PDB file of C-alpha atoms in Angstrom:
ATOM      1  CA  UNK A 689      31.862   4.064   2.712  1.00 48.00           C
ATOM      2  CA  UNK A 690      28.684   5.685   1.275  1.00 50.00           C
ATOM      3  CA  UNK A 691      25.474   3.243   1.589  1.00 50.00           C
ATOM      4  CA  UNK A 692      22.862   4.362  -1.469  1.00 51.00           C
ATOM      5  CA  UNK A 693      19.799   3.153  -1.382  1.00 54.00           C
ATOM      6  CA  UNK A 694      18.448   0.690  -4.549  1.00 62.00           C
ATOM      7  CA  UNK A 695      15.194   1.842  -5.675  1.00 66.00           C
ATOM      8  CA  UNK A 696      13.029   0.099  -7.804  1.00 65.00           C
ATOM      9  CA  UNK A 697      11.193   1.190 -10.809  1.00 63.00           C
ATOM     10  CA  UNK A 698       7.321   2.369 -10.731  1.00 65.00           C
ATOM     11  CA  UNK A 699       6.626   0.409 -13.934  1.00 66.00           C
ATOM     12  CA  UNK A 700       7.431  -3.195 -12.050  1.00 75.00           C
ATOM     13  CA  UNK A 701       4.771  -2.703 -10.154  1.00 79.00           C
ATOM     14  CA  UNK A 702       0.727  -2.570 -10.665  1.00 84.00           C
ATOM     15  CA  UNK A 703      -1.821  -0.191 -10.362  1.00 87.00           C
ATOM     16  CA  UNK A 704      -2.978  -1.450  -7.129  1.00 88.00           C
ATOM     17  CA  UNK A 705       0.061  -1.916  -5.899  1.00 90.00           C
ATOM     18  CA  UNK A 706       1.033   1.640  -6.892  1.00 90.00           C
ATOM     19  CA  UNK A 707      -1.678   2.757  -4.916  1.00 90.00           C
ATOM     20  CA  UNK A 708      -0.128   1.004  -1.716  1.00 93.00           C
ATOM     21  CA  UNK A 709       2.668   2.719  -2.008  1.00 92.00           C
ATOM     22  CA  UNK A 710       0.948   6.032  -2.620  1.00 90.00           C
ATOM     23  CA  UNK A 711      -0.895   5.459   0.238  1.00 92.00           C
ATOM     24  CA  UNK A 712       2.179   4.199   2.407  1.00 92.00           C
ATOM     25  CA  UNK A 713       3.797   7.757   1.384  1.00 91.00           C
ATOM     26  CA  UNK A 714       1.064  10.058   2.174  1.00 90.00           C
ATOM     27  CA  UNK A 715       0.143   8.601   5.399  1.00 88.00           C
ATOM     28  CA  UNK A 716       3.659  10.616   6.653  1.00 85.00           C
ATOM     29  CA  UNK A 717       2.371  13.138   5.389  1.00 77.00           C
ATOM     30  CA  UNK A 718       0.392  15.971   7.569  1.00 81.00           C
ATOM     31  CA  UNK A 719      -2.948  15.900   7.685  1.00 85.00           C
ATOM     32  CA  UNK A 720      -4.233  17.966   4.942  1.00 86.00           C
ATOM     33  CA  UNK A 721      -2.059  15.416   2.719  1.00 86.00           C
ATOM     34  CA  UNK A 722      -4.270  12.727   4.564  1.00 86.00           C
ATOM     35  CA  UNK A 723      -7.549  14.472   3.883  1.00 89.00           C
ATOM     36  CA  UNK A 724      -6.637  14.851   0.483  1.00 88.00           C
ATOM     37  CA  UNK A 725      -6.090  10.926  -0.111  1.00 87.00           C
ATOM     38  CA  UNK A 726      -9.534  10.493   1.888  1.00 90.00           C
ATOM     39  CA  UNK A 727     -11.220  12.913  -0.538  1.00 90.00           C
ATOM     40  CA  UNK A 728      -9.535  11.047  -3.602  1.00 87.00           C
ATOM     41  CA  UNK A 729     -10.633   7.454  -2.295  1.00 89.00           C
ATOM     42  CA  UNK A 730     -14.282   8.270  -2.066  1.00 90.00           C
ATOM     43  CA  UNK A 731     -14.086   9.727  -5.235  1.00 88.00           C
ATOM     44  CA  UNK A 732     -12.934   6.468  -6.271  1.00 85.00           C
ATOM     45  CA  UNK A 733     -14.561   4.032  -4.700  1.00 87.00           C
ATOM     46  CA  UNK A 734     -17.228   5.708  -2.218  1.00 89.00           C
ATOM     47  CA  UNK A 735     -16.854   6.428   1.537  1.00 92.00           C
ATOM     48  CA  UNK A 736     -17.817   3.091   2.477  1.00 93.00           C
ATOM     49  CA  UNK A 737     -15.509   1.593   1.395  1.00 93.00           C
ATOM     50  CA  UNK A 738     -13.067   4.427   1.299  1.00 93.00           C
ATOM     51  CA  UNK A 739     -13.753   3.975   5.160  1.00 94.00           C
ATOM     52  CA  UNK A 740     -13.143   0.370   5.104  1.00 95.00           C
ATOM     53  CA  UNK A 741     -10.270   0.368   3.142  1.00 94.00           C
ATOM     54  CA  UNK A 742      -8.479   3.546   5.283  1.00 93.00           C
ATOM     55  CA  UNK A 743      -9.194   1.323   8.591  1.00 96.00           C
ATOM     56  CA  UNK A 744      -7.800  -1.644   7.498  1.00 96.00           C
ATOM     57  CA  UNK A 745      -4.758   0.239   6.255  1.00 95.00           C
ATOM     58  CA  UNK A 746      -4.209   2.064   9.773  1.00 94.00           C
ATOM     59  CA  UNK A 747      -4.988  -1.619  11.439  1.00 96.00           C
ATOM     60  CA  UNK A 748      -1.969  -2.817   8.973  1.00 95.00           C
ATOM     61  CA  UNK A 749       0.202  -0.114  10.023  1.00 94.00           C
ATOM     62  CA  UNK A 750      -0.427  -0.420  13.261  1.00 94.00           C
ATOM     63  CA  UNK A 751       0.933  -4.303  13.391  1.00 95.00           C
ATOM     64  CA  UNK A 752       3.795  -3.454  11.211  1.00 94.00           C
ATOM     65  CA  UNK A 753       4.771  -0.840  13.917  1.00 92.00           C
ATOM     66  CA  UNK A 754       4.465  -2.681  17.064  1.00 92.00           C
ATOM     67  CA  UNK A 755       5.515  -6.097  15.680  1.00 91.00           C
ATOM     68  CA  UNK A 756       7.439  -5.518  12.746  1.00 87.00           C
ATOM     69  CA  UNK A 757      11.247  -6.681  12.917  1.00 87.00           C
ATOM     70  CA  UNK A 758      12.153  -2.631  11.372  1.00 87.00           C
ATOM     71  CA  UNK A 759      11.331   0.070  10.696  1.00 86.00           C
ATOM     72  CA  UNK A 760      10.162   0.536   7.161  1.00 86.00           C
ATOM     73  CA  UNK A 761      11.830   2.454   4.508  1.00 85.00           C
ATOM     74  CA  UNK A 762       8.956   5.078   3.133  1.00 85.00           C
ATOM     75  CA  UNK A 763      10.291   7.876   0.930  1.00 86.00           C
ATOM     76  CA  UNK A 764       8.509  11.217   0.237  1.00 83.00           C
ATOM     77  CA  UNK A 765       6.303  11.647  -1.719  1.00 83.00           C
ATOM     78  CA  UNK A 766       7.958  13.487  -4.437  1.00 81.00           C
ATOM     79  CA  UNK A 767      10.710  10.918  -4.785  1.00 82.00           C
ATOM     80  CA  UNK A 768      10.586   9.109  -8.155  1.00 82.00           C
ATOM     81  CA  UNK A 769      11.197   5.471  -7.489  1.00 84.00           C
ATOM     82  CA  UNK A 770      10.204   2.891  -5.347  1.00 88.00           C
ATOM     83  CA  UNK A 771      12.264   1.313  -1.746  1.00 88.00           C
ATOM     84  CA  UNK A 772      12.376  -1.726  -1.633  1.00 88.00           C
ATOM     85  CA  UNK A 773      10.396  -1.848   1.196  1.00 89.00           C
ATOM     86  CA  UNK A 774       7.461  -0.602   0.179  1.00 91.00           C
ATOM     87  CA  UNK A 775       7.902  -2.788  -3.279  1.00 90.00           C
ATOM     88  CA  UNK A 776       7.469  -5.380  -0.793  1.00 91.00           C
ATOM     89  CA  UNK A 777       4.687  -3.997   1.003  1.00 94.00           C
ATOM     90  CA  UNK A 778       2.797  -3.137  -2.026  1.00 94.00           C
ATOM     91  CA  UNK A 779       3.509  -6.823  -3.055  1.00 93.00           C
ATOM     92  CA  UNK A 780       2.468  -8.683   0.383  1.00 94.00           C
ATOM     93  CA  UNK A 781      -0.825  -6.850  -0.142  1.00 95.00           C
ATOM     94  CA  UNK A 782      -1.870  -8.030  -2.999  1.00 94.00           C
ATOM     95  CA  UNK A 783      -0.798 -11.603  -2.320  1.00 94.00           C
ATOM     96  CA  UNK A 784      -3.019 -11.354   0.921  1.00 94.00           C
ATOM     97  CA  UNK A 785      -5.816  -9.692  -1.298  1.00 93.00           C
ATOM     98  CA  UNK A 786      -5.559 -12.031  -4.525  1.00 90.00           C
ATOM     99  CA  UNK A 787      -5.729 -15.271  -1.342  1.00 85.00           C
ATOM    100  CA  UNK A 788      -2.047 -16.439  -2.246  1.00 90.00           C
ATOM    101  CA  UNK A 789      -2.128 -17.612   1.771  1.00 86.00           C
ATOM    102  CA  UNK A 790       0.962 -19.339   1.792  1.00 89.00           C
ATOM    103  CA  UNK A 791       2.917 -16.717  -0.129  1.00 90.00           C
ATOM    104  CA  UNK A 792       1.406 -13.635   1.742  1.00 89.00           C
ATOM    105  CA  UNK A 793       2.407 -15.460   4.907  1.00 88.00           C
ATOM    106  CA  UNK A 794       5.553 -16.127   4.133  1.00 90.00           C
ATOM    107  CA  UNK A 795       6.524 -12.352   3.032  1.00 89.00           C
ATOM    108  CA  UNK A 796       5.230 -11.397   6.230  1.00 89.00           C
ATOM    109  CA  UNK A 797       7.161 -13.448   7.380  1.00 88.00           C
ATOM    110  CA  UNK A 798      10.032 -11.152   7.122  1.00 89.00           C
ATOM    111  CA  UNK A 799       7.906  -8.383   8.009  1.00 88.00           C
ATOM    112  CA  UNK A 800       6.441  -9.236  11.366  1.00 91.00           C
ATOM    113  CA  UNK A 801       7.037 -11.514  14.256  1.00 89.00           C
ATOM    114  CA  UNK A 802       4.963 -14.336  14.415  1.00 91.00           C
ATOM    115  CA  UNK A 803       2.621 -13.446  16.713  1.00 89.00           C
ATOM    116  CA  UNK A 804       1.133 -10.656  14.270  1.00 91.00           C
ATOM    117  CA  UNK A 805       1.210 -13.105  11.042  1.00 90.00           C
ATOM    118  CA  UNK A 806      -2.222 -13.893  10.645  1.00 92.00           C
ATOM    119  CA  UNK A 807      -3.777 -10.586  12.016  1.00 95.00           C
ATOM    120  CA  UNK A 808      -1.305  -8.746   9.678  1.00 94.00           C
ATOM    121  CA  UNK A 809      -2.490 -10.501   6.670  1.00 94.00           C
ATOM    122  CA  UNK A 810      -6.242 -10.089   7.566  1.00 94.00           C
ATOM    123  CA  UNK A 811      -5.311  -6.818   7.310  1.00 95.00           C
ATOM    124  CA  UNK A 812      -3.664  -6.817   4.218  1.00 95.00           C
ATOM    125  CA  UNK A 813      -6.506  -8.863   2.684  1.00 94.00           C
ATOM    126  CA  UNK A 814      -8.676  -5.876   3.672  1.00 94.00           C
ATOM    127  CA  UNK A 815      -6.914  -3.197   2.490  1.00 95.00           C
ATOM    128  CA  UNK A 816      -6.144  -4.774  -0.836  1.00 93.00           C
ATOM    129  CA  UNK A 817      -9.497  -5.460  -1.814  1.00 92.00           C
ATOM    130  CA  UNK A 818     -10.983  -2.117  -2.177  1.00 92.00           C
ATOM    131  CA  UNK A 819      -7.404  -1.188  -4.325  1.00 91.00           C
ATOM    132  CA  UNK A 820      -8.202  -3.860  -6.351  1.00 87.00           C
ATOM    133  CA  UNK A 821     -11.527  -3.432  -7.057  1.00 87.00           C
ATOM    134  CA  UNK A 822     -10.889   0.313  -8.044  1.00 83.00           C
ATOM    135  CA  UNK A 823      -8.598  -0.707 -10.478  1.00 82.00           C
ATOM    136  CA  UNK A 824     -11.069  -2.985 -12.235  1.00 78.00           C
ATOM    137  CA  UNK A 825     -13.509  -0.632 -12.493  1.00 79.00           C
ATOM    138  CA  UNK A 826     -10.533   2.098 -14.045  1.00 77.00           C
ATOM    139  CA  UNK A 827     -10.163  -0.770 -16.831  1.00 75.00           C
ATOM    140  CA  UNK A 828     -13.290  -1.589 -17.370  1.00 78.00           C
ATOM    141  CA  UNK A 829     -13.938   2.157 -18.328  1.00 77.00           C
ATOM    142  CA  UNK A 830     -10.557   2.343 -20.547  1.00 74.00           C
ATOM    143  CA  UNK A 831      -9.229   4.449 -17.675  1.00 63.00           C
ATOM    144  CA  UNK A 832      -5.382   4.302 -18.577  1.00 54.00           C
ATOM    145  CA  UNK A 833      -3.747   6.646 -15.926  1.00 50.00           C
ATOM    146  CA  UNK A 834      -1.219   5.101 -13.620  1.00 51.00           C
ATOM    147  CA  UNK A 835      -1.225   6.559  -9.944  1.00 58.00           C
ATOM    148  CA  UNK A 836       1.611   8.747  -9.806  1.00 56.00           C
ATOM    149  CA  UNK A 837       3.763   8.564  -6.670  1.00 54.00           C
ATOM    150  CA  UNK A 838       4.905  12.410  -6.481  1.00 52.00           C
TER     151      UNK A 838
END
């Protein structure tokens, strides 16, 4: 029997959340794909908190590596579509960001043992924040561009 995967749409999920899963997809990338998401966060938000945001999402990855219960489903970059993974990745980060505790524990939850729970969603909390913030200031200036996956 064939297994296919089920991939999600891009327009069920937000601009920040978009981002995540940008970000997820070029970190498999080599590392000229890397610099270039570097260079296009500190255009964004400055290298402060590009810097910030970058360690955080390495000290994410990190966790979901050593004490995550599988191995995540990432596609490449120039897939149209979203796994349903990284749906859920892109969602546990902004419920750690937007301080939804109970529900950002709970997805990760099914993401990590328990030993990494709390660590994981500091992490998450991190990350988010600069994503988020970037989008507010993209609506506050009318910016209508969605981040584009491929």
């Amino acid at each position: 029997m064939h297994h296919t995967p089920i991939r999600l749409s891009e327009s069920e999920l937000r601009r920040p959340e978009l981002r995540v899963v940008f970000l997820l997809r070029a970190w498999q990338g080599d590392v000229e794909t890397q610099a270039d998401v570097w260079n296009d966060l500190c255009r964004s938000m400055g290298q402060a908190r590009a810097r910030a945001c970058l360690q955080a999402f390495e000290q994410m990855l990190g966790l979901l590596v050593k004490h995550g219960w599988q191995t995540l489903t990432v596609l490449p970059r120039d897939t149209d579509g979203v796994s349903a993974d990284e749906a859920a990745i892109a969602r546990f980060v902004m419920a750690a960001t937007e301080q939804k505790r109970e529900a950002a524990l709970a997805q990760a939850g099914f993401l990590v043992s328990p030993a990494a729970l709390l660590p994981l969603v500091c992490a998450a909390s991190r990350f988010g924040l600069p994503l988020l913030c970037e989008d507010c200031r993209a609506r506050v200036r009318s910016e209508v561009v969605r981040p584009r996956l491929n």
